[in-house]
mmCIF file of C-alpha atoms in Angstrom:
data_model
loop_
_atom_site.group_PDB
_atom_site.id
_atom_site.type_symbol
_atom_site.label_atom_id
_atom_site.label_comp_id
_atom_site.label_asym_id
_atom_site.label_seq_id
_atom_site.Cartn_x
_atom_site.Cartn_y
_atom_site.Cartn_z
ATOM 1 C CA UNK A 1 122.180 122.767 110.022
ATOM 2 C CA UNK A 2 120.935 120.210 107.491
ATOM 3 C CA UNK A 3 120.043 121.976 104.191
ATOM 4 C CA UNK A 4 122.649 124.470 102.953
ATOM 5 C CA UNK A 5 121.940 124.856 99.216
ATOM 6 C CA UNK A 6 118.937 124.656 96.900
ATOM 7 C CA UNK A 7 118.481 125.238 93.164
ATOM 8 C CA UNK A 8 115.080 125.247 91.446
ATOM 9 C CA UNK A 9 115.099 126.566 87.888
ATOM 10 C CA UNK A 10 116.224 130.203 88.111
ATOM 11 C CA UNK A 11 115.717 130.360 91.888
ATOM 12 C CA UNK A 12 118.621 129.557 94.164
ATOM 13 C CA UNK A 13 119.433 129.674 97.873
ATOM 14 C CA UNK A 14 122.782 129.131 99.599
ATOM 15 C CA UNK A 15 123.785 129.710 103.211
ATOM 16 C CA UNK A 16 126.873 128.076 104.711
ATOM 17 C CA UNK A 17 125.172 128.245 108.120
ATOM 18 C CA UNK A 18 121.946 126.614 106.965
ATOM 19 C CA UNK A 19 118.906 127.614 104.912
ATOM 20 C CA UNK A 20 116.795 127.545 108.085
ATOM 21 C CA UNK A 21 118.166 131.034 108.829
ATOM 22 C CA UNK A 22 116.361 132.292 105.719
ATOM 23 C CA UNK A 23 113.067 130.942 107.117
ATOM 24 C CA UNK A 24 113.442 132.566 110.546
ATOM 25 C CA UNK A 25 113.970 136.316 110.745
ATOM 26 C CA UNK A 26 114.876 135.957 114.428
ATOM 27 C CA UNK A 27 117.684 133.443 113.819
ATOM 28 C CA UNK A 28 120.992 134.523 115.394
ATOM 29 C CA UNK A 29 123.519 135.963 112.992
ATOM 30 C CA UNK A 30 126.674 133.873 113.174
ATOM 31 C CA UNK A 31 130.186 134.910 112.202
ATOM 32 C CA UNK A 32 131.001 134.549 108.519
ATOM 33 C CA UNK A 33 132.742 131.327 107.525
ATOM 34 C CA UNK A 34 136.380 131.688 106.516
ATOM 35 C CA UNK A 35 137.750 130.384 103.240
ATOM 36 C CA UNK A 36 139.514 127.366 104.756
ATOM 37 C CA UNK A 37 136.309 126.148 106.403
ATOM 38 C CA UNK A 38 134.333 126.580 103.189
ATOM 39 C CA UNK A 39 136.931 124.579 101.248
ATOM 40 C CA UNK A 40 137.069 121.684 103.736
ATOM 41 C CA UNK A 41 135.057 118.605 102.659
ATOM 42 C CA UNK A 42 131.908 118.116 104.712
ATOM 43 C CA UNK A 43 132.326 115.087 107.036
ATOM 44 C CA UNK A 44 128.781 114.007 106.215
ATOM 45 C CA UNK A 45 126.342 115.195 103.625
ATOM 46 C CA UNK A 46 123.831 114.496 100.895
ATOM 47 C CA UNK A 47 122.947 115.701 97.422
ATOM 48 C CA UNK A 48 119.296 115.250 96.450
ATOM 49 C CA UNK A 49 118.015 115.534 92.879
ATOM 50 C CA UNK A 50 114.386 115.310 91.806
ATOM 51 C CA UNK A 51 113.920 114.739 88.092
ATOM 52 C CA UNK A 52 111.805 113.279 85.371
ATOM 53 C CA UNK A 53 113.560 110.848 83.072
ATOM 54 C CA UNK A 54 113.204 111.040 79.314
ATOM 55 C CA UNK A 55 111.392 108.057 77.753
ATOM 56 C CA UNK A 56 113.851 108.002 74.847
ATOM 57 C CA UNK A 57 116.093 104.968 74.472
ATOM 58 C CA UNK A 58 119.383 106.784 74.992
ATOM 59 C CA UNK A 59 121.462 108.164 77.890
ATOM 60 C CA UNK A 60 120.356 111.507 79.284
ATOM 61 C CA UNK A 61 122.611 113.994 81.069
ATOM 62 C CA UNK A 62 120.852 115.285 84.170
ATOM 63 C CA UNK A 63 123.714 117.243 85.742
ATOM 64 C CA UNK A 64 127.136 118.403 84.666
ATOM 65 C CA UNK A 65 129.203 120.606 87.002
ATOM 66 C CA UNK A 66 132.824 121.700 86.548
ATOM 67 C CA UNK A 67 134.693 124.306 88.616
ATOM 68 C CA UNK A 68 137.925 125.765 87.224
ATOM 69 C CA UNK A 69 139.349 126.875 90.566
ATOM 70 C CA UNK A 70 139.937 125.404 94.013
ATOM 71 C CA UNK A 71 139.741 121.609 94.262
ATOM 72 C CA UNK A 72 138.930 121.030 90.595
ATOM 73 C CA UNK A 73 135.496 119.736 91.546
ATOM 74 C CA UNK A 74 133.586 117.910 88.808
ATOM 75 C CA UNK A 75 130.287 116.086 88.950
ATOM 76 C CA UNK A 76 128.332 114.193 86.313
ATOM 77 C CA UNK A 77 124.961 112.462 86.643
ATOM 78 C CA UNK A 78 123.363 110.529 83.809
ATOM 79 C CA UNK A 79 120.159 108.556 83.403
ATOM 80 C CA UNK A 80 120.446 105.483 81.196
ATOM 81 C CA UNK A 81 117.601 103.499 79.607
ATOM 82 C CA UNK A 82 115.863 101.086 81.947
ATOM 83 C CA UNK A 83 115.963 103.241 85.088
ATOM 84 C CA UNK A 84 119.713 103.376 85.637
ATOM 85 C CA UNK A 85 121.538 106.314 87.234
ATOM 86 C CA UNK A 86 125.292 106.835 86.839
ATOM 87 C CA UNK A 87 127.117 109.296 89.114
ATOM 88 C CA UNK A 88 130.751 110.387 88.848
ATOM 89 C CA UNK A 89 132.238 112.835 91.391
ATOM 90 C CA UNK A 90 135.856 114.088 91.203
ATOM 91 C CA UNK A 91 137.480 116.304 93.809
ATOM 92 C CA UNK A 92 141.085 116.905 94.801
ATOM 93 C CA UNK A 93 142.461 113.936 92.888
ATOM 94 C CA UNK A 94 139.816 111.520 94.212
ATOM 95 C CA UNK A 95 137.137 110.085 91.933
ATOM 96 C CA UNK A 96 133.955 108.306 92.995
ATOM 97 C CA UNK A 97 131.932 106.277 90.483
ATOM 98 C CA UNK A 98 128.544 104.827 91.466
ATOM 99 C CA UNK A 99 125.626 103.275 89.601
ATOM 100 C CA UNK A 100 122.171 102.097 90.639
ATOM 101 C CA UNK A 101 119.313 100.693 88.602
ATOM 102 C CA UNK A 102 115.618 101.008 89.423
ATOM 103 C CA UNK A 103 112.920 99.100 87.580
ATOM 104 C CA UNK A 104 110.441 101.849 86.713
ATOM 105 C CA UNK A 105 108.025 99.497 85.000
ATOM 106 C CA UNK A 106 108.787 101.104 81.651
ATOM 107 C CA UNK A 107 107.337 104.484 82.654
ATOM 108 C CA UNK A 108 109.149 107.826 82.653
ATOM 109 C CA UNK A 109 107.996 108.793 86.127
ATOM 110 C CA UNK A 110 109.421 111.237 88.638
ATOM 111 C CA UNK A 111 112.590 110.017 90.351
ATOM 112 C CA UNK A 112 114.356 111.204 93.511
ATOM 113 C CA UNK A 113 118.089 110.529 93.578
ATOM 114 C CA UNK A 114 120.099 110.804 96.804
ATOM 115 C CA UNK A 115 123.882 110.630 97.032
ATOM 116 C CA UNK A 116 125.163 110.571 100.632
ATOM 117 C CA UNK A 117 128.583 110.241 102.220
ATOM 118 C CA UNK A 118 130.049 109.729 105.697
ATOM 119 C CA UNK A 119 133.831 110.226 105.803
ATOM 120 C CA UNK A 120 134.099 109.049 109.413
ATOM 121 C CA UNK A 121 132.468 105.718 108.596
ATOM 122 C CA UNK A 122 134.219 105.682 105.172
ATOM 123 C CA UNK A 123 131.009 104.797 103.430
ATOM 124 C CA UNK A 124 128.315 106.294 101.241
ATOM 125 C CA UNK A 125 125.294 105.353 99.173
ATOM 126 C CA UNK A 126 123.509 106.197 95.954
ATOM 127 C CA UNK A 127 119.741 105.742 96.045
ATOM 128 C CA UNK A 128 117.024 106.192 93.443
ATOM 129 C CA UNK A 129 113.315 106.025 94.283
ATOM 130 C CA UNK A 130 109.921 106.840 92.824
ATOM 131 C CA UNK A 131 108.142 109.177 95.277
ATOM 132 C CA UNK A 132 104.776 107.873 96.393
ATOM 133 C CA UNK A 133 105.686 104.245 95.638
ATOM 134 C CA UNK A 134 107.797 101.574 97.284
ATOM 135 C CA UNK A 135 110.157 101.330 94.321
ATOM 136 C CA UNK A 136 113.528 102.018 95.934
ATOM 137 C CA UNK A 137 116.996 100.808 95.053
ATOM 138 C CA UNK A 138 120.296 101.775 96.656
ATOM 139 C CA UNK A 139 123.941 100.850 96.288
ATOM 140 C CA UNK A 140 126.746 101.222 98.791
ATOM 141 C CA UNK A 141 129.664 103.462 97.817
ATOM 142 C CA UNK A 142 132.897 102.224 99.430
ATOM 143 C CA UNK A 143 135.048 105.309 98.836
ATOM 144 C CA UNK A 144 132.669 108.270 98.526
ATOM 145 C CA UNK A 145 133.889 111.689 97.440
ATOM 146 C CA UNK A 146 132.690 114.429 99.778
ATOM 147 C CA UNK A 147 131.675 117.930 98.740
ATOM 148 C CA UNK A 148 132.699 121.108 100.515
ATOM 149 C CA UNK A 149 130.534 124.167 101.126
ATOM 150 C CA UNK A 150 132.608 125.862 98.428
ATOM 151 C CA UNK A 151 131.599 123.120 95.975
ATOM 152 C CA UNK A 152 127.943 123.490 96.977
ATOM 153 C CA UNK A 153 128.165 127.257 96.465
ATOM 154 C CA UNK A 154 129.531 126.706 92.951
ATOM 155 C CA UNK A 155 126.763 124.233 92.103
ATOM 156 C CA UNK A 156 124.087 126.651 93.291
ATOM 157 C CA UNK A 157 125.392 130.070 92.269
ATOM 158 C CA UNK A 158 127.872 129.626 89.399
ATOM 159 C CA UNK A 159 125.731 129.418 86.253
ATOM 160 C CA UNK A 160 128.812 129.056 84.054
ATOM 161 C CA UNK A 161 129.974 125.998 85.992
ATOM 162 C CA UNK A 162 126.847 123.885 85.588
ATOM 163 C CA UNK A 163 124.578 122.277 83.023
ATOM 164 C CA UNK A 164 121.197 121.178 84.382
ATOM 165 C CA UNK A 165 118.603 119.294 82.344
ATOM 166 C CA UNK A 166 115.200 120.925 81.994
ATOM 167 C CA UNK A 167 113.765 117.688 83.409
ATOM 168 C CA UNK A 168 115.402 118.346 86.798
ATOM 169 C CA UNK A 169 112.893 119.797 89.284
ATOM 170 C CA UNK A 170 115.440 120.735 91.933
ATOM 171 C CA UNK A 171 118.943 120.153 93.247
ATOM 172 C CA UNK A 172 119.559 120.356 97.006
ATOM 173 C CA UNK A 173 122.487 119.841 99.390
ATOM 174 C CA UNK A 174 122.532 118.914 103.069
ATOM 175 C CA UNK A 175 125.272 118.447 105.660
ATOM 176 C CA UNK A 176 123.483 115.334 106.965
ATOM 177 C CA UNK A 177 122.682 111.848 105.707
ATOM 178 C CA UNK A 178 119.203 112.419 104.298
ATOM 179 C CA UNK A 179 116.664 109.585 104.758
ATOM 180 C CA UNK A 180 114.929 107.700 101.973
ATOM 181 C CA UNK A 181 111.558 105.963 101.827
ATOM 182 C CA UNK A 182 108.174 107.114 103.215
ATOM 183 C CA UNK A 183 108.057 110.875 103.784
ATOM 184 C CA UNK A 184 105.586 112.901 105.906
ATOM 185 C CA UNK A 185 103.362 115.433 104.174
ATOM 186 C CA UNK A 186 101.169 117.338 106.682
ATOM 187 C CA UNK A 187 102.084 120.748 108.084
ATOM 188 C CA UNK A 188 102.638 120.723 111.837
ATOM 189 C CA UNK A 189 99.594 122.891 112.581
ATOM 190 C CA UNK A 190 97.086 120.669 110.735
ATOM 191 C CA UNK A 191 94.209 119.999 113.191
ATOM 192 C CA UNK A 192 93.540 116.258 113.641
ATOM 193 C CA UNK A 193 90.586 114.848 115.570
ATOM 194 C CA UNK A 194 91.501 113.021 118.799
ATOM 195 C CA UNK A 195 89.508 111.711 121.756
ATOM 196 C CA UNK A 196 89.707 115.217 123.254
ATOM 197 C CA UNK A 197 88.872 117.162 120.098
ATOM 198 C CA UNK A 198 91.052 118.697 117.407
ATOM 199 C CA UNK A 199 94.771 119.042 118.163
ATOM 200 C CA UNK A 200 97.714 120.122 115.963
ATOM 201 C CA UNK A 201 99.160 116.998 114.372
ATOM 202 C CA UNK A 202 102.702 118.138 115.191
ATOM 203 C CA UNK A 203 101.891 117.988 118.915
ATOM 204 C CA UNK A 204 100.619 114.392 118.922
ATOM 205 C CA UNK A 205 102.778 111.683 120.445
ATOM 206 C CA UNK A 206 102.938 107.917 120.668
ATOM 207 C CA UNK A 207 99.944 106.700 122.677
ATOM 208 C CA UNK A 208 97.579 109.505 121.665
ATOM 209 C CA UNK A 209 94.480 108.355 119.808
ATOM 210 C CA UNK A 210 93.002 109.754 116.598
ATOM 211 C CA UNK A 211 89.723 109.296 114.757
ATOM 212 C CA UNK A 212 89.743 107.353 111.478
ATOM 213 C CA UNK A 213 87.268 107.232 108.594
ATOM 214 C CA UNK A 214 85.580 104.167 110.166
ATOM 215 C CA UNK A 215 84.735 106.233 113.253
ATOM 216 C CA UNK A 216 87.151 104.240 115.412
ATOM 217 C CA UNK A 217 89.755 105.794 117.708
ATOM 218 C CA UNK A 218 93.177 104.229 117.065
ATOM 219 C CA UNK A 219 96.533 104.757 118.813
ATOM 220 C CA UNK A 220 99.418 106.703 117.317
ATOM 221 C CA UNK A 221 102.526 104.521 117.052
ATOM 222 C CA UNK A 222 104.871 107.329 116.001
ATOM 223 C CA UNK A 223 104.850 110.937 114.835
ATOM 224 C CA UNK A 224 107.335 111.179 111.965
ATOM 225 C CA UNK A 225 108.706 114.633 111.112
ATOM 226 C CA UNK A 226 111.144 115.971 108.523
ATOM 227 C CA UNK A 227 112.318 119.325 107.131
ATOM 228 C CA UNK A 228 112.730 119.280 103.337
ATOM 229 C CA UNK A 229 113.275 121.716 100.445
ATOM 230 C CA UNK A 230 109.951 123.440 99.744
ATOM 231 C CA UNK A 231 110.121 122.711 96.017
ATOM 232 C CA UNK A 232 109.252 119.974 93.549
ATOM 233 C CA UNK A 233 107.246 117.152 95.084
ATOM 234 C CA UNK A 234 107.926 118.651 98.531
ATOM 235 C CA UNK A 235 106.384 122.039 97.656
ATOM 236 C CA UNK A 236 103.685 123.103 100.150
ATOM 237 C CA UNK A 237 100.135 123.413 98.852
ATOM 238 C CA UNK A 238 97.300 125.179 100.653
ATOM 239 C CA UNK A 239 93.993 123.306 100.330
ATOM 240 C CA UNK A 240 91.219 125.850 100.704
ATOM 241 C CA UNK A 241 88.095 125.616 102.839
ATOM 242 C CA UNK A 242 85.257 124.816 102.324
ATOM 243 C CA UNK A 243 86.329 122.375 99.579
ATOM 244 C CA UNK A 244 85.903 118.715 100.604
ATOM 245 C CA UNK A 245 84.222 119.745 103.849
ATOM 246 C CA UNK A 246 87.232 121.571 105.258
ATOM 247 C CA UNK A 247 86.494 123.808 108.221
ATOM 248 C CA UNK A 248 89.758 125.705 107.633
ATOM 249 C CA UNK A 249 92.636 125.774 105.155
ATOM 250 C CA UNK A 250 95.335 123.149 105.583
ATOM 251 C CA UNK A 251 98.841 122.989 104.113
ATOM 252 C CA UNK A 252 100.361 119.746 102.844
ATOM 253 C CA UNK A 253 102.908 118.584 100.300
ATOM 254 C CA UNK A 254 101.679 117.601 96.849
ATOM 255 C CA UNK A 255 102.010 113.892 97.679
ATOM 256 C CA UNK A 256 99.392 113.979 100.457
ATOM 257 C CA UNK A 257 96.189 112.248 99.403
ATOM 258 C CA UNK A 258 92.621 112.828 100.516
ATOM 259 C CA UNK A 259 90.252 109.906 101.002
ATOM 260 C CA UNK A 260 86.933 110.942 99.480
ATOM 261 C CA UNK A 261 83.698 108.925 99.617
ATOM 262 C CA UNK A 262 79.957 109.352 99.291
ATOM 263 C CA UNK A 263 77.201 108.636 96.806
ATOM 264 C CA UNK A 264 78.555 111.047 94.191
ATOM 265 C CA UNK A 265 81.975 109.388 94.293
ATOM 266 C CA UNK A 266 80.391 105.959 93.955
ATOM 267 C CA UNK A 267 78.283 107.151 91.020
ATOM 268 C CA UNK A 268 81.161 108.849 89.197
ATOM 269 C CA UNK A 269 83.924 106.317 89.792
ATOM 270 C CA UNK A 270 82.207 103.080 90.772
ATOM 271 C CA UNK A 271 84.082 102.869 94.086
ATOM 272 C CA UNK A 272 83.148 103.457 97.715
ATOM 273 C CA UNK A 273 86.151 105.763 98.169
ATOM 274 C CA UNK A 274 88.833 107.319 95.968
ATOM 275 C CA UNK A 275 92.280 108.731 96.655
ATOM 276 C CA UNK A 276 92.834 112.311 95.544
ATOM 277 C CA UNK A 277 96.459 113.572 95.389
ATOM 278 C CA UNK A 278 96.424 117.196 96.506
ATOM 279 C CA UNK A 279 99.026 118.084 93.882
ATOM 280 C CA UNK A 280 96.368 117.469 91.208
ATOM 281 C CA UNK A 281 94.325 120.402 92.505
ATOM 282 C CA UNK A 282 96.798 123.213 91.818
ATOM 283 C CA UNK A 283 95.339 123.978 88.395
ATOM 284 C CA UNK A 284 91.883 124.555 89.834
ATOM 285 C CA UNK A 285 90.448 126.772 92.556
ATOM 286 C CA UNK A 286 90.568 124.311 95.460
ATOM 287 C CA UNK A 287 94.301 124.728 96.121
ATOM 288 C CA UNK A 288 97.028 127.349 95.885
ATOM 289 C CA UNK A 289 100.779 127.457 96.374
ATOM 290 C CA UNK A 290 101.548 127.397 100.074
ATOM 291 C CA UNK A 291 104.858 129.245 100.639
ATOM 292 C CA UNK A 292 107.836 130.962 99.020
ATOM 293 C CA UNK A 293 110.308 129.907 101.722
ATOM 294 C CA UNK A 294 113.118 127.506 100.785
ATOM 295 C CA UNK A 295 112.245 124.907 103.440
ATOM 296 C CA UNK A 296 109.109 123.249 104.793
ATOM 297 C CA UNK A 297 108.592 120.982 107.799
ATOM 298 C CA UNK A 298 106.068 118.164 107.587
ATOM 299 C CA UNK A 299 104.884 115.400 109.891
ATOM 300 C CA UNK A 300 102.694 112.328 109.588
ATOM 301 C CA UNK A 301 101.206 109.746 111.939
ATOM 302 C CA UNK A 302 102.109 106.060 111.875
ATOM 303 C CA UNK A 303 99.059 103.963 112.791
ATOM 304 C CA UNK A 304 98.629 100.181 113.223
ATOM 305 C CA UNK A 305 96.880 100.066 109.841
ATOM 306 C CA UNK A 306 97.092 102.332 106.808
ATOM 307 C CA UNK A 307 93.995 104.404 107.550
ATOM 308 C CA UNK A 308 92.492 107.814 106.873
ATOM 309 C CA UNK A 309 92.392 110.324 109.740
ATOM 310 C CA UNK A 310 89.993 113.216 110.232
ATOM 311 C CA UNK A 311 91.805 116.518 109.656
ATOM 312 C CA UNK A 312 89.934 119.858 109.757
ATOM 313 C CA UNK A 313 86.726 118.200 108.561
ATOM 314 C CA UNK A 314 88.077 115.959 105.786
ATOM 315 C CA UNK A 315 89.904 112.635 105.723
ATOM 316 C CA UNK A 316 93.589 112.386 104.806
ATOM 317 C CA UNK A 317 95.854 109.356 104.523
ATOM 318 C CA UNK A 318 98.106 108.449 107.419
ATOM 319 C CA UNK A 319 101.700 107.366 106.815
ATOM 320 C CA UNK A 320 101.855 104.324 104.533
ATOM 321 C CA UNK A 321 104.898 102.124 105.254
ATOM 322 C CA UNK A 322 103.761 99.113 103.242
ATOM 323 C CA UNK A 323 106.102 96.181 103.938
ATOM 324 C CA UNK A 324 109.071 98.376 104.775
ATOM 325 C CA UNK A 325 110.196 96.132 107.631
ATOM 326 C CA UNK A 326 110.927 93.341 105.138
ATOM 327 C CA UNK A 327 113.602 95.497 103.478
ATOM 328 C CA UNK A 328 116.132 95.952 106.242
ATOM 329 C CA UNK A 329 118.548 98.012 104.146
ATOM 330 C CA UNK A 330 115.846 100.553 103.235
ATOM 331 C CA UNK A 331 114.448 100.590 106.784
ATOM 332 C CA UNK A 332 117.920 101.413 108.181
ATOM 333 C CA UNK A 333 118.145 104.364 105.771
ATOM 334 C CA UNK A 334 114.613 105.650 106.431
ATOM 335 C CA UNK A 335 113.014 108.013 108.945
ATOM 336 C CA UNK A 336 111.892 104.933 110.879
ATOM 337 C CA UNK A 337 115.402 103.548 111.374
ATOM 338 C CA UNK A 338 115.138 103.943 115.160
ATOM 339 C CA UNK A 339 111.722 102.268 115.360
ATOM 340 C CA UNK A 340 111.906 98.637 116.601
ATOM 341 C CA UNK A 341 111.656 96.488 113.488
ATOM 342 C CA UNK A 342 109.685 93.766 115.273
ATOM 343 C CA UNK A 343 107.019 96.314 116.257
ATOM 344 C CA UNK A 344 106.753 98.063 112.886
ATOM 345 C CA UNK A 345 103.356 97.302 111.309
ATOM 346 C CA UNK A 346 102.812 96.041 107.784
ATOM 347 C CA UNK A 347 100.312 98.020 105.751
ATOM 348 C CA UNK A 348 98.302 96.350 103.018
ATOM 349 C CA UNK A 349 97.925 98.029 99.663
ATOM 350 C CA UNK A 350 94.778 100.149 99.418
ATOM 351 C CA UNK A 351 92.102 99.022 96.999
ATOM 352 C CA UNK A 352 90.882 102.574 96.368
ATOM 353 C CA UNK A 353 91.490 104.004 92.893
ATOM 354 C CA UNK A 354 93.764 107.050 92.585
ATOM 355 C CA UNK A 355 92.183 109.909 90.626
ATOM 356 C CA UNK A 356 93.830 111.497 87.615
ATOM 357 C CA UNK A 357 94.184 115.276 87.501
ATOM 358 C CA UNK A 358 91.097 115.922 85.347
ATOM 359 C CA UNK A 359 88.894 113.742 87.560
ATOM 360 C CA UNK A 360 90.321 115.381 90.700
ATOM 361 C CA UNK A 361 89.507 118.876 89.426
ATOM 362 C CA UNK A 362 86.014 117.771 88.365
ATOM 363 C CA UNK A 363 85.318 116.289 91.775
ATOM 364 C CA UNK A 364 86.662 119.401 93.527
ATOM 365 C CA UNK A 365 84.317 121.640 91.554
ATOM 366 C CA UNK A 366 81.342 119.499 92.513
ATOM 367 C CA UNK A 367 82.314 119.192 96.182
ATOM 368 C CA UNK A 368 82.690 122.936 96.757
ATOM 369 C CA UNK A 369 80.163 124.294 99.228
#
């Protein structure tokens, strides 16, 4: 099933049989879950929180949840100065306490926090990361406290049971161990140029070749796919043609970046190419919100080098894994856990400047056909 609950501001979704049913009108209708099943702790699962952290030099409560019935479920999540996250979960007489500290470089940037548990393996982890960077820290949890579907329902639907900071973008629950690290950001139907013409990126496999910004055809090492909550940094954005030379609209997450070059770029920014995060374009006319569904599925191509690929007439970044293979603990918890470590490439850091929102909107207005 994967995702079963999602809270974004005043919007909420919960389905004990999986939120995917809400995205597919033809999904089979299963029998309703009985109370005992709902109250049973999930054998495996994850809670994912996306939030901004206050720059003030004092602890900040991100989440506070208390249910007065059932298992006596309580959950508290705090951010402490310096990038620390403290999580306390109490259920049925068992209490789990976990902390992790991430060096944010002194900036109050967006954080993604993932708490996962596996009762069979009797282990869990608390991870905090900055999306779009390789700043990731995780800590093992020896005796994790699992949540039940009943607990998830209370977190999502019982307004009286929860306190959520205004800095929290979303709160989501899954019945799986959710991966951390590099995340794909292209919709499956995005056309990518290959040696046989444009093909949907979701259909490409290892061994296929794609065209890069240098004009070379390079092999695909892996096609990485993931279904995520369609909110926060994962929210789908529709980039409209003919902006940036697009032959048709494409849908990506806000973290996907375009690689833009040309004489105008060199004149304006003093660089051969620039990186333009698509999320910066929402306040202009080049992009619009992509979907109102609770979930979105993205994919991305792993190439030998971190290169730009031709997609629907413009160039977009391929999956950047940096030096992920040097961090075995993060690699084991990532989407590339099954990829042979010895064969995983190392990607060098790009020298292209990343545009700020104002510059991105200015460039979009000038690049419109």
